Amino acid sequence: MNQAENLCSEHEHHATDIDGKRMTMPSTDQLFELAELFKMFSDSTRIRILCALFRQELCVASIAELLDMGQSAISHQLRLLRTAQLVKTRRAGKSIFYSLDDTHVELIFEMGLEHILEKEGHI
Amino acid sequence: MNQAENLCSEHEHHATDIDGKRMTMPSTDQLFELAELFKMFSDSTRIRILCALFRQELCVASIAELLDMGQSAISHQLRLLRTAQLVKTRRAGKSIFYSLDDTHVELIFEMGLEHILEKEGHI
DNA sequence: TGAACATATGAATGGTTGTTCATGTGTTCA
DNA sequence: TGAACACATGAACAACCATTCATATGTTCA
């Protein structure tokens, strides 16, 4: 029996400096915000919208047609993306064009795809 | 009135080559997988778990204590992270140690934090 | 101005999800 | 072996969420 195995029973839980670690972690508030950001990427519809906007700005009807979904559903999701400051709008006549409002989104997506490809290789 | 404003009425929706764009987008399946990945980051508890694992491997009880949550709740979340191949396990006696199983997670988080900081600056 | 169009939004709904409680599985050691 | 410990897991419940339907807002143009 080595020493590490015993620490749990002594309520130290194998961690030598839990309080110290907590201090170096991003604040709970920041991690909550981070979760909120990734929540925007956690839905297929929103991901497809953002991905479509990588290439060019698009109006709502274009996005709806591209994703083969109702205008209302798209509009609701765009509102969330707008609130998260991931997209911005520009009005042109009756249409409203949406475009990306963040330089990190593409990079984040790229690394997400790398993860997927890496894990697929292991199957 | 310029030409662009009219395209919506003609059901072209301002996009010159919608079909072409669809082909260059990642497949719907891939984007679904991508959403599933980001879904793992879309919860505060899971984010905090992963963040705690950046520094060192931890057993379940340590994580529960660190996050001030019940053991069962942590265990359920760890199961999801395991299924997503984001963490791996190592048994040591009665304890089971969890550690990160992906090199992209930290990079993705870093860019997420950059996004947050950038947007905070604009308020 | 008013009809047609593009988009936004509130309410309702079915599906999903995170936590808790109770219990099961696997390990250690006296 | 069996008690104590560490963790996993199934069921239940409440909270949340994405879509749809109906309708409202804002724009263009005849």
PDB file of C-alpha atoms (C1' of nucleotides) in Angstrom:
ATOM      1  CA  MET A   1       0.000   0.000   0.000  1.00  0.00           C
ATOM      2  CA  ASN A   2       1.485   3.296  -0.957  1.00  0.00           C
ATOM      3  CA  GLN A   3       0.769   6.583   0.724  1.00  0.00           C
ATOM      4  CA  ALA A   4      -1.460   8.040  -1.980  1.00  0.00           C
ATOM      5  CA  GLU A   5      -4.087   5.336  -1.618  1.00  0.00           C
ATOM      6  CA  ASN A   6      -4.744   6.405   1.934  1.00  0.00           C
ATOM      7  CA  LEU A   7      -5.339  10.069   1.517  1.00  0.00           C
ATOM      8  CA  CYS A   8      -8.996   9.767   0.584  1.00  0.00           C
ATOM      9  CA  SER A   9      -9.802   8.175   3.889  1.00  0.00           C
ATOM     10  CA  GLU A  10      -8.094  11.073   5.558  1.00  0.00           C
ATOM     11  CA  HIS A  11     -10.268  13.480   3.609  1.00  0.00           C
ATOM     12  CA  GLU A  12      -7.360  14.964   1.761  1.00  0.00           C
ATOM     13  CA  HIS A  13      -8.408  13.352  -1.470  1.00  0.00           C
ATOM     14  CA  HIS A  14      -4.989  12.949  -3.029  1.00  0.00           C
ATOM     15  CA  ALA A  15      -4.618  16.655  -3.635  1.00  0.00           C
ATOM     16  CA  THR A  16      -1.701  18.300  -1.990  1.00  0.00           C
ATOM     17  CA  ASP A  17      -2.898  21.861  -2.365  1.00  0.00           C
ATOM     18  CA  ILE A  18      -6.541  22.088  -3.222  1.00  0.00           C
ATOM     19  CA  ASP A  19      -6.974  25.610  -1.962  1.00  0.00           C
ATOM     20  CA  GLY A  20      -3.972  26.759  -3.924  1.00  0.00           C
ATOM     21  CA  LYS A  21      -5.334  25.222  -7.082  1.00  0.00           C
ATOM     22  CA  ARG A  22      -8.690  26.838  -6.637  1.00  0.00           C
ATOM     23  CA  MET A  23      -7.029  30.222  -6.627  1.00  0.00           C
ATOM     24  CA  THR A  24      -5.217  29.645  -9.891  1.00  0.00           C
ATOM     25  CA  MET A  25      -8.356  28.465 -11.664  1.00  0.00           C
ATOM     26  CA  PRO A  26     -10.330  31.079 -13.583  1.00  0.00           C
ATOM     27  CA  SER A  27     -13.054  32.519 -11.412  1.00  0.00           C
ATOM     28  CA  THR A  28     -16.342  30.697 -11.167  1.00  0.00           C
ATOM     29  CA  ASP A  29     -17.937  33.667 -12.891  1.00  0.00           C
ATOM     30  CA  GLN A  30     -15.546  33.441 -15.804  1.00  0.00           C
ATOM     31  CA  LEU A  31     -16.100  29.716 -16.122  1.00  0.00           C
ATOM     32  CA  PHE A  32     -19.831  30.318 -16.105  1.00  0.00           C
ATOM     33  CA  GLU A  33     -19.413  32.833 -18.918  1.00  0.00           C
ATOM     34  CA  LEU A  34     -17.260  30.340 -20.766  1.00  0.00           C
ATOM     35  CA  ALA A  35     -20.010  27.759 -20.462  1.00  0.00           C
ATOM     36  CA  GLU A  36     -22.491  30.295 -21.806  1.00  0.00           C
ATOM     37  CA  LEU A  37     -20.256  30.901 -24.804  1.00  0.00           C
ATOM     38  CA  PHE A  38     -19.880  27.218 -25.608  1.00  0.00           C
ATOM     39  CA  LYS A  39     -23.606  26.782 -25.110  1.00  0.00           C
ATOM     40  CA  MET A  40     -23.954  28.829 -28.286  1.00  0.00           C
ATOM     41  CA  PHE A  41     -21.954  26.168 -30.120  1.00  0.00           C
ATOM     42  CA  SER A  42     -23.786  23.253 -28.534  1.00  0.00           C
ATOM     43  CA  ASP A  43     -26.690  23.224 -30.977  1.00  0.00           C
ATOM     44  CA  SER A  44     -26.590  21.903 -34.528  1.00  0.00           C
ATOM     45  CA  THR A  45     -28.671  24.709 -35.905  1.00  0.00           C
ATOM     46  CA  ARG A  46     -26.499  27.438 -34.412  1.00  0.00           C
ATOM     47  CA  ILE A  47     -23.316  25.698 -35.520  1.00  0.00           C
ATOM     48  CA  ARG A  48     -24.612  25.428 -39.050  1.00  0.00           C
ATOM     49  CA  ILE A  49     -25.614  29.085 -39.030  1.00  0.00           C
ATOM     50  CA  LEU A  50     -22.180  30.205 -37.878  1.00  0.00           C
ATOM     51  CA  CYS A  51     -20.507  27.899 -40.345  1.00  0.00           C
ATOM     52  CA  ALA A  52     -22.551  29.324 -43.173  1.00  0.00           C
ATOM     53  CA  LEU A  53     -21.470  32.801 -42.120  1.00  0.00           C
ATOM     54  CA  PHE A  54     -17.801  31.893 -42.342  1.00  0.00           C
ATOM     55  CA  ARG A  55     -17.853  32.525 -46.052  1.00  0.00           C
ATOM     56  CA  GLN A  56     -20.107  35.553 -46.324  1.00  0.00           C
ATOM     57  CA  GLU A  57     -22.855  37.533 -44.724  1.00  0.00           C
ATOM     58  CA  LEU A  58     -26.337  36.191 -45.295  1.00  0.00           C
ATOM     59  CA  CYS A  59     -29.887  37.379 -44.780  1.00  0.00           C
ATOM     60  CA  VAL A  60     -32.327  35.430 -42.652  1.00  0.00           C
ATOM     61  CA  ALA A  61     -34.214  33.925 -45.568  1.00  0.00           C
ATOM     62  CA  SER A  62     -30.967  32.693 -47.124  1.00  0.00           C
ATOM     63  CA  ILE A  63     -29.957  30.966 -43.933  1.00  0.00           C
ATOM     64  CA  ALA A  64     -33.370  29.395 -43.550  1.00  0.00           C
ATOM     65  CA  GLU A  65     -33.246  28.093 -47.089  1.00  0.00           C
ATOM     66  CA  LEU A  66     -29.672  26.895 -46.720  1.00  0.00           C
ATOM     67  CA  LEU A  67     -30.478  24.927 -43.576  1.00  0.00           C
ATOM     68  CA  ASP A  68     -33.926  23.913 -44.816  1.00  0.00           C
ATOM     69  CA  MET A  69     -35.641  25.270 -41.718  1.00  0.00           C
ATOM     70  CA  GLY A  70     -38.402  27.694 -40.877  1.00  0.00           C
ATOM     71  CA  GLN A  71     -37.743  31.421 -40.792  1.00  0.00           C
ATOM     72  CA  SER A  72     -38.935  31.706 -37.218  1.00  0.00           C
ATOM     73  CA  ALA A  73     -36.630  29.016 -35.905  1.00  0.00           C
ATOM     74  CA  ILE A  74     -33.669  30.689 -37.564  1.00  0.00           C
ATOM     75  CA  SER A  75     -34.681  34.083 -36.246  1.00  0.00           C
ATOM     76  CA  HIS A  76     -34.885  32.791 -32.701  1.00  0.00           C
ATOM     77  CA  GLN A  77     -31.431  31.266 -32.920  1.00  0.00           C
ATOM     78  CA  LEU A  78     -29.998  34.404 -34.495  1.00  0.00           C
ATOM     79  CA  ARG A  79     -31.296  36.371 -31.554  1.00  0.00           C
ATOM     80  CA  LEU A  80     -29.297  34.145 -29.200  1.00  0.00           C
ATOM     81  CA  LEU A  81     -26.177  34.518 -31.326  1.00  0.00           C
ATOM     82  CA  ARG A  82     -26.695  38.275 -31.387  1.00  0.00           C
ATOM     83  CA  THR A  83     -27.065  38.415 -27.615  1.00  0.00           C
ATOM     84  CA  ALA A  84     -23.844  36.444 -27.287  1.00  0.00           C
ATOM     85  CA  GLN A  85     -22.196  38.996 -29.582  1.00  0.00           C
ATOM     86  CA  LEU A  86     -21.178  36.298 -32.004  1.00  0.00           C
ATOM     87  CA  VAL A  87     -22.971  37.840 -34.975  1.00  0.00           C
ATOM     88  CA  LYS A  88     -23.803  41.359 -36.007  1.00  0.00           C
ATOM     89  CA  THR A  89     -26.483  42.725 -38.292  1.00  0.00           C
ATOM     90  CA  ARG A  90     -26.748  45.151 -41.153  1.00  0.00           C
ATOM     91  CA  ARG A  91     -30.017  46.240 -42.621  1.00  0.00           C
ATOM     92  CA  ALA A  92     -30.366  46.538 -46.386  1.00  0.00           C
ATOM     93  CA  GLY A  93     -33.877  47.425 -47.402  1.00  0.00           C
ATOM     94  CA  LYS A  94     -36.309  44.861 -46.102  1.00  0.00           C
ATOM     95  CA  SER A  95     -33.588  42.318 -45.492  1.00  0.00           C
ATOM     96  CA  ILE A  96     -31.244  42.079 -42.544  1.00  0.00           C
ATOM     97  CA  PHE A  97     -27.825  40.638 -43.161  1.00  0.00           C
ATOM     98  CA  TYR A  98     -26.023  38.685 -40.520  1.00  0.00           C
ATOM     99  CA  SER A  99     -22.272  38.269 -40.303  1.00  0.00           C
ATOM    100  CA  LEU A 100     -19.719  37.001 -37.797  1.00  0.00           C
ATOM    101  CA  ASP A 101     -18.743  39.396 -35.042  1.00  0.00           C
ATOM    102  CA  ASP A 102     -15.864  37.447 -33.603  1.00  0.00           C
ATOM    103  CA  THR A 103     -12.459  36.383 -34.789  1.00  0.00           C
ATOM    104  CA  HIS A 104     -12.175  33.419 -32.425  1.00  0.00           C
ATOM    105  CA  VAL A 105     -15.165  31.440 -33.616  1.00  0.00           C
ATOM    106  CA  GLU A 106     -13.472  30.014 -36.671  1.00  0.00           C
ATOM    107  CA  LEU A 107     -10.383  29.048 -34.702  1.00  0.00           C
ATOM    108  CA  ILE A 108     -12.467  27.396 -32.007  1.00  0.00           C
ATOM    109  CA  PHE A 109     -14.406  25.444 -34.629  1.00  0.00           C
ATOM    110  CA  GLU A 110     -11.224  24.356 -36.371  1.00  0.00           C
ATOM    111  CA  MET A 111      -9.847  22.913 -33.181  1.00  0.00           C
ATOM    112  CA  GLY A 112     -13.129  21.239 -32.432  1.00  0.00           C
ATOM    113  CA  LEU A 113     -12.982  19.562 -35.819  1.00  0.00           C
ATOM    114  CA  GLU A 114      -9.402  18.501 -35.159  1.00  0.00           C
ATOM    115  CA  HIS A 115     -10.566  16.842 -31.988  1.00  0.00           C
ATOM    116  CA  ILE A 116     -13.279  14.978 -33.850  1.00  0.00           C
ATOM    117  CA  LEU A 117     -10.939  13.798 -36.577  1.00  0.00           C
ATOM    118  CA  GLU A 118      -8.351  12.695 -34.043  1.00  0.00           C
ATOM    119  CA  LYS A 119     -10.871  10.663 -32.090  1.00  0.00           C
ATOM    120  CA  GLU A 120     -12.365   9.137 -35.234  1.00  0.00           C
ATOM    121  CA  GLY A 121      -8.934   7.836 -36.106  1.00  0.00           C
ATOM    122  CA  HIS A 122      -8.809   5.928 -32.840  1.00  0.00           C
ATOM    123  CA  ILE A 123     -11.982   3.952 -33.493  1.00  0.00           C
TER     124      ILE A 123
ATOM    125  CA  MET B   1     -32.770  50.648 -55.224  1.00  0.00           C
ATOM    126  CA  ASN B   2     -29.807  48.486 -55.977  1.00  0.00           C
ATOM    127  CA  GLN B   3     -29.930  45.037 -57.393  1.00  0.00           C
ATOM    128  CA  ALA B   4     -29.153  43.159 -54.195  1.00  0.00           C
ATOM    129  CA  GLU B   5     -32.275  44.350 -52.434  1.00  0.00           C
ATOM    130  CA  ASN B   6     -34.448  42.588 -54.933  1.00  0.00           C
ATOM    131  CA  LEU B   7     -33.041  39.128 -54.845  1.00  0.00           C
ATOM    132  CA  CYS B   8     -35.064  37.994 -51.857  1.00  0.00           C
ATOM    133  CA  SER B   9     -38.302  38.491 -53.716  1.00  0.00           C
ATOM    134  CA  GLU B  10     -36.920  36.420 -56.501  1.00  0.00           C
ATOM    135  CA  HIS B  11     -36.144  33.645 -54.043  1.00  0.00           C
ATOM    136  CA  GLU B  12     -32.450  33.870 -54.606  1.00  0.00           C
ATOM    137  CA  HIS B  13     -31.910  35.332 -51.192  1.00  0.00           C
ATOM    138  CA  HIS B  14     -28.880  37.424 -51.947  1.00  0.00           C
ATOM    139  CA  ALA B  15     -26.638  34.401 -52.278  1.00  0.00           C
ATOM    140  CA  THR B  16     -24.983  33.959 -55.623  1.00  0.00           C
ATOM    141  CA  ASP B  17     -24.023  30.311 -55.155  1.00  0.00           C
ATOM    142  CA  ILE B  18     -25.899  28.700 -52.338  1.00  0.00           C
ATOM    143  CA  ASP B  19     -25.434  25.187 -53.646  1.00  0.00           C
ATOM    144  CA  GLY B  20     -21.743  25.722 -54.041  1.00  0.00           C
ATOM    145  CA  LYS B  21     -21.446  26.985 -50.496  1.00  0.00           C
ATOM    146  CA  ARG B  22     -23.307  24.045 -49.099  1.00  0.00           C
ATOM    147  CA  MET B  23     -20.777  21.712 -50.632  1.00  0.00           C
ATOM    148  CA  THR B  24     -17.835  23.457 -49.055  1.00  0.00           C
ATOM    149  CA  MET B  25     -19.387  23.433 -45.595  1.00  0.00           C
ATOM    150  CA  PRO B  26     -18.445  20.548 -43.315  1.00  0.00           C
ATOM    151  CA  SER B  27     -20.979  17.763 -43.581  1.00  0.00           C
ATOM    152  CA  THR B  28     -24.114  17.935 -41.480  1.00  0.00           C
ATOM    153  CA  ASP B  29     -22.875  14.877 -39.630  1.00  0.00           C
ATOM    154  CA  GLN B  30     -19.607  16.538 -38.783  1.00  0.00           C
ATOM    155  CA  LEU B  31     -21.351  19.672 -37.615  1.00  0.00           C
ATOM    156  CA  PHE B  32     -23.620  17.542 -35.453  1.00  0.00           C
ATOM    157  CA  GLU B  33     -20.570  15.913 -33.903  1.00  0.00           C
ATOM    158  CA  LEU B  34     -19.055  19.328 -33.391  1.00  0.00           C
ATOM    159  CA  ALA B  35     -22.181  20.418 -31.545  1.00  0.00           C
ATOM    160  CA  GLU B  36     -21.954  17.296 -29.398  1.00  0.00           C
ATOM    161  CA  LEU B  37     -18.375  18.175 -28.512  1.00  0.00           C
ATOM    162  CA  PHE B  38     -19.197  21.738 -27.543  1.00  0.00           C
ATOM    163  CA  LYS B  39     -22.170  20.454 -25.581  1.00  0.00           C
ATOM    164  CA  MET B  40     -19.598  18.983 -23.221  1.00  0.00           C
ATOM    165  CA  PHE B  41     -18.284  22.497 -22.594  1.00  0.00           C
ATOM    166  CA  SER B  42     -21.711  24.070 -22.258  1.00  0.00           C
ATOM    167  CA  ASP B  43     -22.208  23.241 -18.597  1.00  0.00           C
ATOM    168  CA  SER B  44     -20.555  25.022 -15.691  1.00  0.00           C
ATOM    169  CA  THR B  45     -19.919  21.834 -13.782  1.00  0.00           C
ATOM    170  CA  ARG B  46     -18.208  20.107 -16.676  1.00  0.00           C
ATOM    171  CA  ILE B  47     -16.139  23.188 -17.471  1.00  0.00           C
ATOM    172  CA  ARG B  48     -14.990  23.422 -13.890  1.00  0.00           C
ATOM    173  CA  ILE B  49     -14.104  19.735 -13.862  1.00  0.00           C
ATOM    174  CA  LEU B  50     -12.026  20.019 -17.011  1.00  0.00           C
ATOM    175  CA  CYS B  51     -10.406  23.186 -15.759  1.00  0.00           C
ATOM    176  CA  ALA B  52      -9.442  21.475 -12.507  1.00  0.00           C
ATOM    177  CA  LEU B  53      -7.867  18.671 -14.527  1.00  0.00           C
ATOM    178  CA  PHE B  54      -5.641  21.089 -16.439  1.00  0.00           C
ATOM    179  CA  ARG B  55      -3.177  21.101 -13.583  1.00  0.00           C
ATOM    180  CA  GLN B  56      -3.247  17.489 -12.457  1.00  0.00           C
ATOM    181  CA  GLU B  57      -5.178  14.283 -12.373  1.00  0.00           C
ATOM    182  CA  LEU B  58      -7.780  14.096  -9.607  1.00  0.00           C
ATOM    183  CA  CYS B  59      -9.946  11.436  -8.026  1.00  0.00           C
ATOM    184  CA  VAL B  60     -13.724  11.777  -7.943  1.00  0.00           C
ATOM    185  CA  ALA B  61     -13.868  12.771  -4.292  1.00  0.00           C
ATOM    186  CA  SER B  62     -11.285  15.506  -4.841  1.00  0.00           C
ATOM    187  CA  ILE B  63     -13.280  16.980  -7.693  1.00  0.00           C
ATOM    188  CA  ALA B  64     -16.484  16.843  -5.680  1.00  0.00           C
ATOM    189  CA  GLU B  65     -14.809  18.620  -2.783  1.00  0.00           C
ATOM    190  CA  LEU B  66     -13.160  21.156  -5.046  1.00  0.00           C
ATOM    191  CA  LEU B  67     -16.440  22.055  -6.712  1.00  0.00           C
ATOM    192  CA  ASP B  68     -18.432  21.675  -3.503  1.00  0.00           C
ATOM    193  CA  MET B  69     -20.875  19.256  -5.100  1.00  0.00           C
ATOM    194  CA  GLY B  70     -22.193  15.776  -4.458  1.00  0.00           C
ATOM    195  CA  GLN B  71     -20.202  12.733  -5.518  1.00  0.00           C
ATOM    196  CA  SER B  72     -23.037  11.395  -7.639  1.00  0.00           C
ATOM    197  CA  ALA B  73     -23.451  14.575  -9.639  1.00  0.00           C
ATOM    198  CA  ILE B  74     -19.730  14.622 -10.394  1.00  0.00           C
ATOM    199  CA  SER B  75     -19.750  10.966 -11.330  1.00  0.00           C
ATOM    200  CA  HIS B  76     -22.581  11.471 -13.779  1.00  0.00           C
ATOM    201  CA  GLN B  77     -20.773  14.348 -15.455  1.00  0.00           C
ATOM    202  CA  LEU B  78     -17.518  12.410 -15.577  1.00  0.00           C
ATOM    203  CA  ARG B  79     -19.320   9.647 -17.386  1.00  0.00           C
ATOM    204  CA  LEU B  80     -20.354  12.106 -20.097  1.00  0.00           C
ATOM    205  CA  LEU B  81     -16.819  13.443 -20.383  1.00  0.00           C
ATOM    206  CA  ARG B  82     -15.521   9.884 -20.589  1.00  0.00           C
ATOM    207  CA  THR B  83     -17.986   9.012 -23.338  1.00  0.00           C
ATOM    208  CA  ALA B  84     -16.865  12.102 -25.243  1.00  0.00           C
ATOM    209  CA  GLN B  85     -13.275  10.871 -24.849  1.00  0.00           C
ATOM    210  CA  LEU B  86     -12.290  14.101 -23.152  1.00  0.00           C
ATOM    211  CA  VAL B  87     -11.035  12.438 -19.972  1.00  0.00           C
ATOM    212  CA  LYS B  88      -9.468   9.099 -19.190  1.00  0.00           C
ATOM    213  CA  THR B  89      -9.290   7.098 -15.980  1.00  0.00           C
ATOM    214  CA  ARG B  90      -6.703   5.281 -13.948  1.00  0.00           C
ATOM    215  CA  ARG B  91      -7.542   3.134 -10.976  1.00  0.00           C
ATOM    216  CA  ALA B  92      -5.355   3.332  -7.876  1.00  0.00           C
ATOM    217  CA  GLY B  93      -6.726   1.202  -5.112  1.00  0.00           C
ATOM    218  CA  LYS B  94     -10.242   2.226  -4.281  1.00  0.00           C
ATOM    219  CA  SER B  95      -9.872   5.567  -6.005  1.00  0.00           C
ATOM    220  CA  ILE B  96     -10.182   6.323  -9.674  1.00  0.00           C
ATOM    221  CA  PHE B  97      -8.126   9.155 -11.047  1.00  0.00           C
ATOM    222  CA  TYR B  98      -9.371  11.253 -13.921  1.00  0.00           C
ATOM    223  CA  SER B  99      -7.161  13.191 -16.295  1.00  0.00           C
ATOM    224  CA  LEU B 100      -7.513  14.997 -19.598  1.00  0.00           C
ATOM    225  CA  ASP B 101      -7.489  12.865 -22.720  1.00  0.00           C
ATOM    226  CA  ASP B 102      -7.275  15.591 -25.302  1.00  0.00           C
ATOM    227  CA  THR B 103      -4.739  18.171 -26.296  1.00  0.00           C
ATOM    228  CA  HIS B 104      -7.238  20.563 -27.852  1.00  0.00           C
ATOM    229  CA  VAL B 105      -9.361  21.248 -24.800  1.00  0.00           C
ATOM    230  CA  GLU B 106      -6.981  23.718 -23.215  1.00  0.00           C
ATOM    231  CA  LEU B 107      -6.517  25.584 -26.489  1.00  0.00           C
ATOM    232  CA  ILE B 108     -10.251  25.751 -27.071  1.00  0.00           C
ATOM    233  CA  PHE B 109     -10.791  27.074 -23.560  1.00  0.00           C
ATOM    234  CA  GLU B 110      -8.065  29.659 -23.968  1.00  0.00           C
ATOM    235  CA  MET B 111      -9.694  31.059 -27.059  1.00  0.00           C
ATOM    236  CA  GLY B 112     -13.058  31.021 -25.394  1.00  0.00           C
ATOM    237  CA  LEU B 113     -11.617  33.116 -22.590  1.00  0.00           C
ATOM    238  CA  GLU B 114     -10.073  35.467 -25.119  1.00  0.00           C
ATOM    239  CA  HIS B 115     -13.494  35.965 -26.632  1.00  0.00           C
ATOM    240  CA  ILE B 116     -14.962  36.767 -23.224  1.00  0.00           C
ATOM    241  CA  LEU B 117     -12.235  39.240 -22.362  1.00  0.00           C
ATOM    242  CA  GLU B 118     -12.527  40.919 -25.737  1.00  0.00           C
ATOM    243  CA  LYS B 119     -16.281  41.345 -25.390  1.00  0.00           C
ATOM    244  CA  GLU B 120     -16.005  42.583 -21.812  1.00  0.00           C
ATOM    245  CA  GLY B 121     -13.742  45.333 -23.035  1.00  0.00           C
ATOM    246  CA  HIS B 122     -16.475  46.586 -25.325  1.00  0.00           C
ATOM    247  CA  ILE B 123     -19.053  47.091 -22.580  1.00  0.00           C
TER     248      ILE B 123
ATOM    249  C1'  DT C   1     -51.544  55.328 -47.697  1.00  0.00           C
ATOM    250  C1'  DG C   2     -51.839  50.421 -47.962  1.00  0.00           C
ATOM    251  C1'  DA C   3     -50.454  45.988 -49.754  1.00  0.00           C
ATOM    252  C1'  DA C   4     -46.567  42.875 -49.931  1.00  0.00           C
ATOM    253  C1'  DC C   5     -42.463  41.459 -48.021  1.00  0.00           C
ATOM    254  C1'  DA C   6     -38.568  40.374 -44.474  1.00  0.00           C
ATOM    255  C1'  DT C   7     -37.787  39.718 -39.985  1.00  0.00           C
ATOM    256  C1'  DA C   8     -38.805  39.622 -34.882  1.00  0.00           C
ATOM    257  C1'  DT C   9     -41.196  37.947 -31.007  1.00  0.00           C
ATOM    258  C1'  DG C  10     -44.533  35.902 -27.459  1.00  0.00           C
ATOM    259  C1'  DA C  11     -46.854  31.709 -26.107  1.00  0.00           C
ATOM    260  C1'  DA C  12     -47.261  26.830 -26.179  1.00  0.00           C
ATOM    261  C1'  DT C  13     -45.210  22.337 -26.417  1.00  0.00           C
ATOM    262  C1'  DG C  14     -42.434  18.253 -26.692  1.00  0.00           C
ATOM    263  C1'  DG C  15     -37.904  16.849 -25.820  1.00  0.00           C
ATOM    264  C1'  DT C  16     -33.552  17.210 -23.314  1.00  0.00           C
ATOM    265  C1'  DT C  17     -30.671  17.596 -19.258  1.00  0.00           C
ATOM    266  C1'  DG C  18     -28.512  18.256 -14.478  1.00  0.00           C
ATOM    267  C1'  DT C  19     -29.142  16.986  -9.878  1.00  0.00           C
ATOM    268  C1'  DT C  20     -30.651  14.065  -6.090  1.00  0.00           C
ATOM    269  C1'  DC C  21     -31.772   9.803  -3.868  1.00  0.00           C
ATOM    270  C1'  DA C  22     -31.203   5.074  -3.412  1.00  0.00           C
ATOM    271  C1'  DT C  23     -28.648   1.318  -4.546  1.00  0.00           C
ATOM    272  C1'  DG C  24     -25.159  -1.532  -7.006  1.00  0.00           C
ATOM    273  C1'  DT C  25     -20.237  -2.767  -8.120  1.00  0.00           C
ATOM    274  C1'  DG C  26     -15.504  -3.221  -7.129  1.00  0.00           C
ATOM    275  C1'  DT C  27     -11.530  -2.687  -3.862  1.00  0.00           C
ATOM    276  C1'  DT C  28      -8.997  -2.885   0.572  1.00  0.00           C
ATOM    277  C1'  DC C  29      -7.831  -4.678   4.879  1.00  0.00           C
ATOM    278  C1'  DA C  30      -8.578  -6.351   9.486  1.00  0.00           C
TER     279       DA C  30
ATOM    280  C1'  DT D   1     -14.910 -13.304   4.678  1.00  0.00           C
ATOM    281  C1'  DG D   2     -17.173  -9.039   5.645  1.00  0.00           C
ATOM    282  C1'  DA D   3     -17.152  -4.303   6.899  1.00  0.00           C
ATOM    283  C1'  DA D   4     -15.782   0.143   5.160  1.00  0.00           C
ATOM    284  C1'  DC D   5     -14.700   2.865   1.445  1.00  0.00           C
ATOM    285  C1'  DA D   6     -14.713   4.979  -3.485  1.00  0.00           C
ATOM    286  C1'  DC D   7     -17.168   5.238  -7.303  1.00  0.00           C
ATOM    287  C1'  DA D   8     -20.975   4.101 -10.790  1.00  0.00           C
ATOM    288  C1'  DT D   9     -25.627   3.917 -12.159  1.00  0.00           C
ATOM    289  C1'  DG D  10     -30.847   3.783 -12.640  1.00  0.00           C
ATOM    290  C1'  DA D  11     -35.039   6.259 -11.671  1.00  0.00           C
ATOM    291  C1'  DA D  12     -37.417  10.482 -10.722  1.00  0.00           C
ATOM    292  C1'  DC D  13     -38.062  15.296 -10.931  1.00  0.00           C
ATOM    293  C1'  DA D  14     -37.512  20.044 -11.995  1.00  0.00           C
ATOM    294  C1'  DA D  15     -35.503  23.281 -15.038  1.00  0.00           C
ATOM    295  C1'  DC D  16     -34.224  24.442 -19.481  1.00  0.00           C
ATOM    296  C1'  DC D  17     -34.466  24.629 -24.577  1.00  0.00           C
ATOM    297  C1'  DA D  18     -35.539  24.335 -29.703  1.00  0.00           C
ATOM    298  C1'  DT D  19     -39.192  24.468 -32.688  1.00  0.00           C
ATOM    299  C1'  DT D  20     -43.804  25.815 -34.281  1.00  0.00           C
ATOM    300  C1'  DC D  21     -47.746  28.782 -34.708  1.00  0.00           C
ATOM    301  C1'  DA D  22     -49.696  33.112 -34.640  1.00  0.00           C
ATOM    302  C1'  DT D  23     -48.877  37.745 -34.727  1.00  0.00           C
ATOM    303  C1'  DA D  24     -46.296  42.170 -34.440  1.00  0.00           C
ATOM    304  C1'  DT D  25     -42.773  45.459 -36.267  1.00  0.00           C
ATOM    305  C1'  DG D  26     -40.507  47.750 -39.829  1.00  0.00           C
ATOM    306  C1'  DT D  27     -39.491  48.515 -44.866  1.00  0.00           C
ATOM    307  C1'  DT D  28     -40.540  49.200 -49.852  1.00  0.00           C
ATOM    308  C1'  DC D  29     -43.156  50.633 -53.597  1.00  0.00           C
ATOM    309  C1'  DA D  30     -47.198  51.303 -56.433  1.00  0.00           C
TER     310       DA D  30
END
